[in-house]
Amino acid sequence: MNTSATALSLPRSATTTPATAVGGGWIGTTLLALAVAAVLGPFAWILTASFKYQIAIYSGEWPFTPTLSNYAEVLFGRRSDFVGNVVNSLIVASASTALVLVVGTLAAYSLQRFRWPVWVSAGFLGWTLVFHMIPVMTLIGPWYVAFRELGLYDTRIALILTHVTINLPMTVWLMRAFFRELPPEIEEAALVDGCRPLEAFRRVTLPLVIPGLIASGILAFIFSWNEFPVALSLTSRDLATVPVAIARFAQQYEIQHSQMAAASIVSTIPAVILMALGQRFIVRGLTLGAVK
Amino acid sequence: MRENSSLTLVLNRTFRHWSLLPAVALFVALTIYPVANLFRMSVSTIEFAQAGEAWTFTPLRNLALLRADEVVPAAVRNTLIFVVAAVAIEMVLGLALAIIVAGAARGKGLIRTVMILPILVPPVAIGSIWKLLYNYDFGIFNQTLAALHLPPVNWLGSTSLALWSVVIVDVWHWVPFVFLILFAAVEALPVDVLEAARVDGATRWQLLRRVMLPLLRPAIVVALLFRTILAFKVFDEVFLLTSGGPGTSTELVTLHLYKVFFDQNQLGYGSLLSLALIAAIVAFLLVGRQAVRLARP
Amino acid sequence: MIQHARVICTSFLVAALGLSAAAIAQKPFADVGKQPPITILIGSTPWYPAFEKVVGIYEQQTGNKIKLDVVPFGGILEKARNAVRSGQSPYDLMTLDTQWTIEFYDGGFLSPLKEIDAAFELPKEVLSYGDSGYWNAQKRWRTADGGKLMAYTVLGNVQLLYYRGDVLKQAGIAPPKTWDDVLAACAKLNEPPKMYGFVARGEKGNGIRYDWQSVMLAERASVAKDPAAGDYTVTINSPQAKAALDLYIDLLKRCGPPNYGSLGQGDVIQLLATGKAAMGDVVTAAFASFEDPNKSAVVGKLDTVALPRGRSGANGAVIGNWNAGIPKNASDPQKKAALSFLRWFVTYDAQHAFAENGGIPNRSDVFTSDLAKQPRFRWMPAYLETQKFAQQELGYAEGAQVEQVLGLRLNQALIGEMSSAKALNTAAREIEDIFRKSGRKTGTLPPLPE
Amino acid sequence: MAAVNIRNVGKQFDSVVVMRNIDLDVADGEFIVLVGASGCGKSTLLRMIAGLEPITSGEIAIGGRRVNELEPRERDVAMVFQTYALYPHLDVRENMSFSLRLRKRAPAEIDRLVEATATTLDLQPLLARLPRALSGGQRQRVAMGRAIVRHPQLFLFDEPLSNLDAKLRVAMRTEIRALHQRLHATSIYVTHDQVEAMTMADRMVVMNAGRIEQIGRPLDVYDHPATLYVAQFIGSPAINVWTGVVEASSEGASLRTDHGLRLALPASDVTAGTRLAAAFRPEHVVLDGVGPLEARVSVVEPLGPETYVYLDVGGTRVCARVDRTQTLAPGDPVRCDVAASAIHVFDASNGARLSTTS
């Protein structure tokens, strides 16, 4: 979770960080405190709601008698597949994130570094953007048909592939922005020093865009984690993901807020842990790769 | 020797090609057909009978539907207000937070984790939960106002306020997105440049305006670009919060599209509407880019 | 002997699963023979647990397997459409909201039940729910008259007038019989923000359309003149409809909370459950949650009567049921298996068990059974009473589009963006347009003076 | 160490020819400086030698081996970049040992080489630092160290000193030169600074607009510029140039300049009526009070050992180098002369050298 673990940052005493140059001071601290409070406020509300009975939520009761029944219902309820849903989501989100990082980063690098004809680069980037603009609801029908024809309906592969596709535009654009800020001489130095192009990319270029990789990775993970319509359409109950499961609490006549809150909390924890592990993996893998 | 070397040259060239290939392959495999289908639908009327689909080519009919649709103008107006307001606030707050957090002496990782919590909650839960927070009788906002002896506010039931209540939720939900991207960009800033500027006697404000912002520009552009597109596509939260009401006060293009395409099952007109939405986004982005260009001295 | 062994065996299994003791002693409800496993598409609804239990009993008794694909309410239609539009359906039985079924009937996506088994008949005790399971393909309209049975009701919902027995009694008010009674009662009871007299949905879309139509029917107004006879002249801008709309606006504004224009089903239930509302117009299915102490502060305090009469003297209520149908693109053995389950499900015993577990039965005889005497089923008389006059609305192919129009225009009238006359005139014009586009014989009344 | 042979090399970006017919032979151990204004193609040529830029035509050989098709890593060259291009995520030791590790040298050997190089360059105390914790001069040194540690066949320098301040630049100039004298490694050095070129090169290559204007030892180039461009580019202050038309007279050819002055030309085969450019360096302007040209002092720049005087001669500006003992003040009238033998004559239309003498 801590980027100061990246080799990019320095012992604090040695230099100023980008932002101590601008931020800092009591105004910054106050703003930060306000922001954290604003973010955490509703989240704290969700947390307390997860320990409340529905009626206590309804009537905005405070203080309230806490109960673990919502968690019990979500985790161990006879009708609950929630643990399975979380596992599904973890698999789909981490696999699609890993894939989209590989595919997207390579594509972004290729577009930024190699001289492609304009129709290729502009065409590809433009297409990704236009695709990103399309309301997903209009895409689902054809996807459903295609995956059913391929026998991939109700498999994780179908879901992972679509999530990679959905997240690819943002990954490519974001990574391109980071590659753009890298001076090409550093890679050239690596080539002269004895790297093959792919080696230079992995040992020198990638470690320098770790912040970008982490941001793209977190975003891809979260978007996959929260993606609802495709996950709903391409899977059935056994492979349902967290958002589909949580949407089940929004019933026709009532929203089961207490269980929804508990489910939201339960699903947040593994996601945060996995993101932290993923970051560490990226940082470690790339910095070690550069040194060894 | 000779053969070996030409082989490596080929390898070099192949790296260039295969580095883009997976992305292209994925896009060809998974987007061409749905998008082509979208275009085909937009010029057709699709009816279901005898357990099958009947397509008729009716481009003018769909266009006529679009022109006659009385909800569209209100939806377009609300969408524009929503996008501009929400994205502007999110960009400013996201940038400010990114810079402040990057400057924090310690606990950056923790703060970042906290900051991204809102985007980790599924939109369906966000919509439902904020609806409770906004509840007129029991919601936390009105309870707080009551505790301060202030009159309650009709957050979602007032035509003049509902859209702004929706904007607040969107800001809460999406500032983390902007923050995350810009935080990474700030972290990747070359420190020596900043130091040089400081040595040159730049004030903090000058440092921000003249050094950091230009350096952050690529990341800002990407954050703005994707945030804008996502804002145009906002759906779940608003659907759960207001369903576009009261009246047409929070009607957005995507909500209307959902009703047409999904509730009414008008696939042809619905597809045309989504193409119109895409065209609107593209136009908005182009105009926005031009405006930024003109504004810059 | 074998039969005996099976009962014992079943008993153990049932006991092991912790089902109610009542189920153990029961003999099989109906014999449907060995059937291949089927998959049912079902939404996540408050009555799902009851359905799941009954399915469990079916599996116990018949040894046939049923897989339930429970999807969020917001995803059922999508899943159902996907299932029937290509290849072989992953579902063998689909439960759909009544409003959605039209699209599936009209598109020919469901197998008429008699085509699967010519001998299939619904028992006469099964309530008709306004013929919502029938489809007349020529008229594109739901009616048993010339229509085929495409689906039948798994759960029939109607709106009931819920009222706080204790509060009304204390105020010396009798349960309202007319909407004017409701207005009068709420004039006495309304004490915002502590207590609202009467709450109903004002939310744009399905919410206001559905709740208002009960009042509309009570004022003898209609959307189209006579769909049964093929006359789709739009009558929504009749003086009666305006009276109904004015009355409804009056009710919500005078008796409800200030956010009446955005109240949805959840809000209405919340206001009743927290004891903030003295009366409310809510679906039957919500009753169980008012009796759950985890969800309600008014356990045992809410009573129900049928929705009141209008000034015209008529009662009005709109049926909102869930229908189960068999996709045309399911395989034949699966279709038969699905129909077998249906046959089993409509037996008295199954429906009795369904009711006991919290479902709303679809057989009239269950409503007059021992259950009706239990306090937790005290809604049954009002429900059965409502069945006498409750109607299906918007039961034609254009229903979904008409709902969009009404849902917006009614809401605009409610929040004051338009006068009620203008809202209805506008709606009439738009609905006429919809009917004309689909080739109906249509027209409209002269516009109301605005 | 190796010789470099460049034969008829050309370069095209898309359809634009940016360089053609480049021929250059660098002897083993030689220090060659490519010099020219920015955009003249010197960096492109260097990058072509390194393998970072494909060659459109011709051939480059290093140590007798054709390298056109070789990857940079196969050419056994080391390069120092203008921006140093240090790996920001690696510390100094890792930066220096990067190429050795890629070549899978034994760890002990790597350590030994790095230590030795670090000692040579005074980098010992910095080995554990990241590049961003280093000053500009230190970074430059690390970049040098990273190149040296490998003992490559060929060193390539791409304006390595231009990011340093003036004082450090002069010091590093000397240091690089000293290093070369010790290592005797073949080096190709690109700069836009003619002083650097003059002071460092064994031979310098003056480039202009994608062509080589002249190759030669610094003093030869200074004394015998092959083209007007070279004459103007090399030398500081810049050479004085007068253009005009040749007039023949009994005393020999002279130039009637565009400003109406008359300048005696060296004896050569110039024909009357041709347009010429006559160039003469400041040190060849004689201020003796008796010369044929009337002038007025406009600016005096004492540099210490010598003084530059800018004269207004008939409306043109001429720079003269004079002894510090001469005391002149702006406004003083003087007379001056240019020795005909010191005048370089170029064709005014294409800048080609015409005079052969002196």
mmCIF file of C-alpha atoms in Angstrom, chain A residues 31-292:
data_model
loop_
_atom_site.group_PDB
_atom_site.id
_atom_site.type_symbol
_atom_site.label_atom_id
_atom_site.label_comp_id
_atom_site.label_asym_id
_atom_site.label_seq_id
_atom_site.Cartn_x
_atom_site.Cartn_y
_atom_site.Cartn_z
ATOM 1 C CA LEU A 31 -8.162 20.387 3.743
ATOM 2 C CA LEU A 32 -6.853 16.879 4.010
ATOM 3 C CA ALA A 33 -8.616 16.309 7.306
ATOM 4 C CA LEU A 34 -11.851 17.623 5.809
ATOM 5 C CA ALA A 35 -11.484 15.404 2.767
ATOM 6 C CA VAL A 36 -10.800 12.318 4.825
ATOM 7 C CA ALA A 37 -13.806 13.129 6.981
ATOM 8 C CA ALA A 38 -16.002 13.654 3.924
ATOM 9 C CA VAL A 39 -14.875 10.371 2.438
ATOM 10 C CA LEU A 40 -15.113 8.473 5.657
ATOM 11 C CA GLY A 41 -18.421 9.967 6.808
ATOM 12 C CA PRO A 42 -20.685 7.994 4.495
ATOM 13 C CA PHE A 43 -18.365 5.039 4.827
ATOM 14 C CA ALA A 44 -18.642 5.142 8.601
ATOM 15 C CA TRP A 45 -22.377 5.340 8.117
ATOM 16 C CA ILE A 46 -22.242 2.148 6.040
ATOM 17 C CA LEU A 47 -20.134 0.533 8.723
ATOM 18 C CA THR A 48 -22.564 1.388 11.500
ATOM 19 C CA ALA A 49 -25.505 0.428 9.310
ATOM 20 C CA SER A 50 -23.978 -2.997 8.907
ATOM 21 C CA PHE A 51 -24.355 -3.482 12.652
ATOM 22 C CA LYS A 52 -27.902 -2.201 12.777
ATOM 23 C CA TYR A 53 -31.226 -3.853 12.311
ATOM 24 C CA GLN A 54 -33.118 -2.549 9.341
ATOM 25 C CA ILE A 55 -35.578 -0.692 11.530
ATOM 26 C CA ALA A 56 -32.756 1.125 13.276
ATOM 27 C CA ILE A 57 -31.444 2.227 9.913
ATOM 28 C CA TYR A 58 -34.890 3.278 8.804
ATOM 29 C CA SER A 59 -35.505 5.431 11.807
ATOM 30 C CA GLY A 60 -31.981 6.837 11.900
ATOM 31 C CA GLU A 61 -31.612 5.549 15.418
ATOM 32 C CA TRP A 62 -28.636 6.714 17.455
ATOM 33 C CA PRO A 63 -27.274 5.258 19.652
ATOM 34 C CA PHE A 64 -28.332 1.803 18.612
ATOM 35 C CA THR A 65 -28.014 -1.757 19.820
ATOM 36 C CA PRO A 66 -25.422 -3.400 17.616
ATOM 37 C CA THR A 67 -26.054 -6.764 16.053
ATOM 38 C CA LEU A 68 -23.923 -9.152 14.096
ATOM 39 C CA SER A 69 -26.949 -10.718 12.470
ATOM 40 C CA ASN A 70 -26.398 -8.915 9.175
ATOM 41 C CA TYR A 71 -22.928 -10.334 8.859
ATOM 42 C CA ALA A 72 -24.153 -13.734 9.921
ATOM 43 C CA GLU A 73 -26.862 -13.562 7.285
ATOM 44 C CA VAL A 74 -24.499 -12.378 4.574
ATOM 45 C CA LEU A 75 -21.707 -14.803 5.351
ATOM 46 C CA PHE A 76 -23.439 -17.895 6.637
ATOM 47 C CA GLY A 77 -27.072 -17.433 5.677
ATOM 48 C CA ARG A 78 -28.569 -20.500 4.111
ATOM 49 C CA ARG A 79 -29.448 -18.549 1.003
ATOM 50 C CA SER A 80 -26.221 -16.647 0.837
ATOM 51 C CA ASP A 81 -23.484 -17.365 -1.677
ATOM 52 C CA PHE A 82 -21.627 -14.285 -0.613
ATOM 53 C CA VAL A 83 -18.312 -15.923 0.180
ATOM 54 C CA GLY A 84 -18.437 -17.573 -3.217
ATOM 55 C CA ASN A 85 -19.304 -14.229 -4.806
ATOM 56 C CA VAL A 86 -16.306 -12.584 -3.188
ATOM 57 C CA VAL A 87 -14.053 -15.388 -4.415
ATOM 58 C CA ASN A 88 -15.455 -15.028 -7.926
ATOM 59 C CA SER A 89 -14.884 -11.323 -7.852
ATOM 60 C CA LEU A 90 -11.363 -11.713 -6.564
ATOM 61 C CA ILE A 91 -10.507 -14.135 -9.340
ATOM 62 C CA VAL A 92 -12.135 -12.132 -12.100
ATOM 63 C CA ALA A 93 -10.854 -8.778 -10.913
ATOM 64 C CA SER A 94 -7.270 -9.878 -10.331
ATOM 65 C CA ALA A 95 -7.015 -11.892 -13.534
ATOM 66 C CA SER A 96 -8.514 -9.140 -15.646
ATOM 67 C CA THR A 97 -6.347 -6.528 -13.946
ATOM 68 C CA ALA A 98 -3.178 -8.503 -14.536
ATOM 69 C CA LEU A 99 -4.116 -9.062 -18.161
ATOM 70 C CA VAL A 100 -5.154 -5.520 -18.857
ATOM 71 C CA LEU A 101 -1.941 -4.226 -17.324
ATOM 72 C CA VAL A 102 0.148 -6.432 -19.583
ATOM 73 C CA VAL A 103 -1.848 -5.848 -22.738
ATOM 74 C CA GLY A 104 -2.557 -2.192 -22.084
ATOM 75 C CA THR A 105 0.935 -1.251 -21.012
ATOM 76 C CA LEU A 106 2.502 -2.920 -24.015
ATOM 77 C CA ALA A 107 0.073 -1.190 -26.332
ATOM 78 C CA ALA A 108 0.602 2.186 -24.677
ATOM 79 C CA TYR A 109 4.363 1.766 -24.902
ATOM 80 C CA SER A 110 4.174 0.667 -28.490
ATOM 81 C CA LEU A 111 2.060 3.663 -29.452
ATOM 82 C CA GLN A 112 4.221 6.089 -27.552
ATOM 83 C CA ARG A 113 7.665 4.844 -28.557
ATOM 84 C CA PHE A 114 7.514 3.252 -31.943
ATOM 85 C CA ARG A 115 6.726 5.262 -34.973
ATOM 86 C CA TRP A 116 3.387 3.931 -36.092
ATOM 87 C CA PRO A 117 1.637 5.404 -39.088
ATOM 88 C CA VAL A 118 -0.918 7.932 -37.927
ATOM 89 C CA TRP A 119 -3.832 5.837 -39.051
ATOM 90 C CA VAL A 120 -2.703 3.058 -36.760
ATOM 91 C CA SER A 121 -2.059 5.087 -33.627
ATOM 92 C CA ALA A 122 -4.846 7.627 -33.995
ATOM 93 C CA GLY A 123 -7.172 4.926 -35.222
ATOM 94 C CA PHE A 124 -6.468 2.658 -32.293
ATOM 95 C CA LEU A 125 -6.648 5.374 -29.660
ATOM 96 C CA GLY A 126 -9.742 6.903 -31.195
ATOM 97 C CA TRP A 127 -11.448 3.557 -31.352
ATOM 98 C CA THR A 128 -10.700 2.822 -27.713
ATOM 99 C CA LEU A 129 -12.217 6.155 -26.742
ATOM 100 C CA VAL A 130 -15.333 5.758 -28.833
ATOM 101 C CA PHE A 131 -15.753 2.247 -27.538
ATOM 102 C CA HIS A 132 -15.421 3.591 -24.016
ATOM 103 C CA MET A 133 -18.231 6.050 -24.693
ATOM 104 C CA ILE A 134 -20.745 3.413 -25.710
ATOM 105 C CA PRO A 135 -23.303 2.693 -23.014
ATOM 106 C CA VAL A 136 -22.520 -0.865 -21.957
ATOM 107 C CA MET A 137 -26.153 -1.858 -22.017
ATOM 108 C CA THR A 138 -26.139 -1.761 -25.814
ATOM 109 C CA LEU A 139 -23.122 -4.069 -26.008
ATOM 110 C CA ILE A 140 -24.332 -6.811 -23.752
ATOM 111 C CA GLY A 141 -26.738 -8.498 -26.141
ATOM 112 C CA PRO A 142 -24.085 -9.195 -28.800
ATOM 113 C CA TRP A 143 -21.602 -10.328 -26.153
ATOM 114 C CA TYR A 144 -24.108 -12.702 -24.678
ATOM 115 C CA VAL A 145 -24.822 -14.187 -28.091
ATOM 116 C CA ALA A 146 -21.143 -14.466 -29.005
ATOM 117 C CA PHE A 147 -20.043 -16.112 -25.781
ATOM 118 C CA ARG A 148 -22.958 -18.482 -25.864
ATOM 119 C CA GLU A 149 -22.004 -19.528 -29.375
ATOM 120 C CA LEU A 150 -18.436 -20.105 -28.212
ATOM 121 C CA GLY A 151 -19.627 -22.108 -25.249
ATOM 122 C CA LEU A 152 -18.131 -19.530 -22.908
ATOM 123 C CA TYR A 153 -21.391 -18.369 -21.350
ATOM 124 C CA ASP A 154 -21.292 -18.673 -17.599
ATOM 125 C CA THR A 155 -17.508 -19.004 -17.480
ATOM 126 C CA ARG A 156 -15.003 -16.737 -15.821
ATOM 127 C CA ILE A 157 -13.050 -16.544 -19.066
ATOM 128 C CA ALA A 158 -15.856 -14.657 -20.778
ATOM 129 C CA LEU A 159 -16.125 -12.232 -17.905
ATOM 130 C CA ILE A 160 -12.373 -11.710 -17.658
ATOM 131 C CA LEU A 161 -12.036 -11.059 -21.382
ATOM 132 C CA THR A 162 -14.844 -8.533 -21.425
ATOM 133 C CA HIS A 163 -13.500 -6.785 -18.353
ATOM 134 C CA VAL A 164 -10.085 -6.549 -19.962
ATOM 135 C CA THR A 165 -11.688 -5.036 -23.037
ATOM 136 C CA ILE A 166 -13.721 -2.575 -21.012
ATOM 137 C CA ASN A 167 -10.704 -1.469 -18.994
ATOM 138 C CA LEU A 168 -8.260 -1.388 -21.861
ATOM 139 C CA PRO A 169 -9.015 2.139 -23.094
ATOM 140 C CA MET A 170 -8.306 3.724 -19.750
ATOM 141 C CA THR A 171 -5.191 1.653 -19.155
ATOM 142 C CA VAL A 172 -3.744 2.492 -22.550
ATOM 143 C CA TRP A 173 -4.432 6.193 -22.247
ATOM 144 C CA LEU A 174 -3.214 6.427 -18.701
ATOM 145 C CA MET A 175 -0.013 4.495 -19.288
ATOM 146 C CA ARG A 176 0.621 6.486 -22.422
ATOM 147 C CA ALA A 177 0.538 9.655 -20.338
ATOM 148 C CA PHE A 178 3.168 8.191 -18.047
ATOM 149 C CA PHE A 179 5.393 6.928 -20.845
ATOM 150 C CA ARG A 180 5.164 10.314 -22.450
ATOM 151 C CA GLU A 181 6.922 11.901 -19.520
ATOM 152 C CA LEU A 182 9.848 9.506 -19.743
ATOM 153 C CA PRO A 183 12.895 10.773 -21.595
ATOM 154 C CA PRO A 184 13.711 8.291 -24.366
ATOM 155 C CA GLU A 185 17.434 8.640 -23.661
ATOM 156 C CA ILE A 186 17.111 6.432 -20.612
ATOM 157 C CA GLU A 187 15.901 3.562 -22.731
ATOM 158 C CA GLU A 188 18.473 4.333 -25.369
ATOM 159 C CA ALA A 189 21.141 4.193 -22.731
ATOM 160 C CA ALA A 190 19.840 0.779 -21.768
ATOM 161 C CA LEU A 191 19.953 -0.376 -25.383
ATOM 162 C CA VAL A 192 23.537 0.806 -25.728
ATOM 163 C CA ASP A 193 24.332 -0.751 -22.372
ATOM 164 C CA GLY A 194 23.294 -4.105 -23.732
ATOM 165 C CA CYS A 195 19.549 -4.559 -23.345
ATOM 166 C CA ARG A 196 17.279 -6.119 -25.889
ATOM 167 C CA PRO A 197 14.269 -3.880 -26.557
ATOM 168 C CA LEU A 198 11.981 -5.975 -24.389
ATOM 169 C CA GLU A 199 14.617 -6.090 -21.654
ATOM 170 C CA ALA A 200 15.042 -2.337 -21.717
ATOM 171 C CA PHE A 201 11.268 -2.040 -21.452
ATOM 172 C CA ARG A 202 11.046 -4.338 -18.476
ATOM 173 C CA ARG A 203 14.176 -3.381 -16.571
ATOM 174 C CA VAL A 204 14.314 0.317 -17.178
ATOM 175 C CA THR A 205 11.053 1.676 -18.548
ATOM 176 C CA LEU A 206 8.551 -0.168 -16.413
ATOM 177 C CA PRO A 207 10.215 0.521 -13.059
ATOM 178 C CA LEU A 208 10.021 4.200 -13.901
ATOM 179 C CA VAL A 209 6.273 4.146 -14.425
ATOM 180 C CA ILE A 210 5.425 2.193 -11.297
ATOM 181 C CA PRO A 211 3.175 4.971 -9.982
ATOM 182 C CA GLY A 212 1.256 4.828 -13.240
ATOM 183 C CA LEU A 213 1.054 1.046 -13.174
ATOM 184 C CA ILE A 214 -0.286 1.136 -9.658
ATOM 185 C CA ALA A 215 -2.893 3.763 -10.468
ATOM 186 C CA SER A 216 -3.986 1.907 -13.610
ATOM 187 C CA GLY A 217 -3.986 -1.368 -11.751
ATOM 188 C CA ILE A 218 -6.109 -0.067 -8.898
ATOM 189 C CA LEU A 219 -8.574 1.517 -11.286
ATOM 190 C CA ALA A 220 -8.828 -1.553 -13.504
ATOM 191 C CA PHE A 221 -9.281 -3.708 -10.434
ATOM 192 C CA ILE A 222 -12.004 -1.497 -9.034
ATOM 193 C CA PHE A 223 -13.852 -1.185 -12.313
ATOM 194 C CA SER A 224 -13.798 -4.922 -12.756
ATOM 195 C CA TRP A 225 -14.754 -5.403 -9.124
ATOM 196 C CA ASN A 226 -17.765 -3.129 -9.462
ATOM 197 C CA GLU A 227 -18.845 -3.998 -12.971
ATOM 198 C CA PHE A 228 -22.477 -5.008 -12.875
ATOM 199 C CA PRO A 229 -24.317 -5.373 -16.199
ATOM 200 C CA VAL A 230 -21.842 -7.652 -17.971
ATOM 201 C CA ALA A 231 -21.252 -9.789 -14.904
ATOM 202 C CA LEU A 232 -24.986 -10.144 -14.542
ATOM 203 C CA SER A 233 -25.560 -11.170 -18.128
ATOM 204 C CA LEU A 234 -22.641 -13.501 -18.723
ATOM 205 C CA THR A 235 -22.831 -15.552 -15.563
ATOM 206 C CA SER A 236 -25.445 -17.319 -13.539
ATOM 207 C CA ARG A 237 -25.743 -17.762 -9.815
ATOM 208 C CA ASP A 238 -22.663 -19.910 -9.255
ATOM 209 C CA LEU A 239 -20.284 -17.442 -10.853
ATOM 210 C CA ALA A 240 -22.022 -14.253 -9.802
ATOM 211 C CA THR A 241 -19.740 -11.479 -8.622
ATOM 212 C CA VAL A 242 -20.012 -9.129 -5.669
ATOM 213 C CA PRO A 243 -21.977 -6.313 -7.311
ATOM 214 C CA VAL A 244 -24.518 -8.795 -8.618
ATOM 215 C CA ALA A 245 -24.832 -10.258 -5.161
ATOM 216 C CA ILE A 246 -25.137 -6.845 -3.563
ATOM 217 C CA ALA A 247 -27.745 -5.805 -6.109
ATOM 218 C CA ARG A 248 -29.823 -8.734 -4.886
ATOM 219 C CA PHE A 249 -30.339 -6.805 -1.681
ATOM 220 C CA ALA A 250 -32.069 -4.098 -3.677
ATOM 221 C CA GLN A 251 -35.317 -5.951 -4.020
ATOM 222 C CA GLN A 252 -38.479 -4.973 -5.725
ATOM 223 C CA TYR A 253 -40.319 -3.627 -2.703
ATOM 224 C CA GLU A 254 -37.556 -3.003 -0.267
ATOM 225 C CA ILE A 255 -33.864 -2.524 -0.086
ATOM 226 C CA GLN A 256 -32.232 -4.654 2.565
ATOM 227 C CA HIS A 257 -29.965 -1.893 3.680
ATOM 228 C CA SER A 258 -28.509 -3.622 6.690
ATOM 229 C CA GLN A 259 -27.388 -6.659 4.740
ATOM 230 C CA MET A 260 -26.295 -4.545 1.825
ATOM 231 C CA ALA A 261 -24.134 -2.526 4.198
ATOM 232 C CA ALA A 262 -22.639 -5.651 5.731
ATOM 233 C CA ALA A 263 -21.980 -7.081 2.278
ATOM 234 C CA SER A 264 -20.347 -3.846 1.152
ATOM 235 C CA ILE A 265 -18.040 -3.909 4.142
ATOM 236 C CA VAL A 266 -17.252 -7.593 3.774
ATOM 237 C CA SER A 267 -16.409 -7.190 0.110
ATOM 238 C CA THR A 268 -14.276 -4.102 0.657
ATOM 239 C CA ILE A 269 -11.808 -5.821 2.949
ATOM 240 C CA PRO A 270 -10.509 -8.532 0.589
ATOM 241 C CA ALA A 271 -10.454 -6.026 -2.241
ATOM 242 C CA VAL A 272 -8.251 -3.662 -0.276
ATOM 243 C CA ILE A 273 -5.961 -6.477 0.790
ATOM 244 C CA LEU A 274 -5.646 -7.804 -2.725
ATOM 245 C CA MET A 275 -4.921 -4.363 -4.105
ATOM 246 C CA ALA A 276 -2.203 -3.907 -1.527
ATOM 247 C CA LEU A 277 -0.686 -7.266 -2.416
ATOM 248 C CA GLY A 278 -0.943 -6.476 -6.095
ATOM 249 C CA GLN A 279 0.905 -3.211 -5.622
ATOM 250 C CA ARG A 280 3.626 -4.828 -3.650
ATOM 251 C CA PHE A 281 3.923 -7.449 -6.336
ATOM 252 C CA ILE A 282 4.292 -4.849 -9.053
ATOM 253 C CA VAL A 283 6.808 -2.810 -7.097
ATOM 254 C CA ARG A 284 8.860 -5.758 -6.005
ATOM 255 C CA GLY A 285 8.772 -7.520 -9.341
ATOM 256 C CA LEU A 286 9.866 -4.534 -11.317
ATOM 257 C CA THR A 287 12.449 -3.080 -9.020
ATOM 258 C CA LEU A 288 14.036 -6.424 -8.366
ATOM 259 C CA GLY A 289 13.958 -7.163 -12.068
ATOM 260 C CA ALA A 290 15.898 -4.007 -12.671
ATOM 261 C CA VAL A 291 18.550 -4.731 -10.117
ATOM 262 C CA LYS A 292 19.177 -8.403 -10.580
#
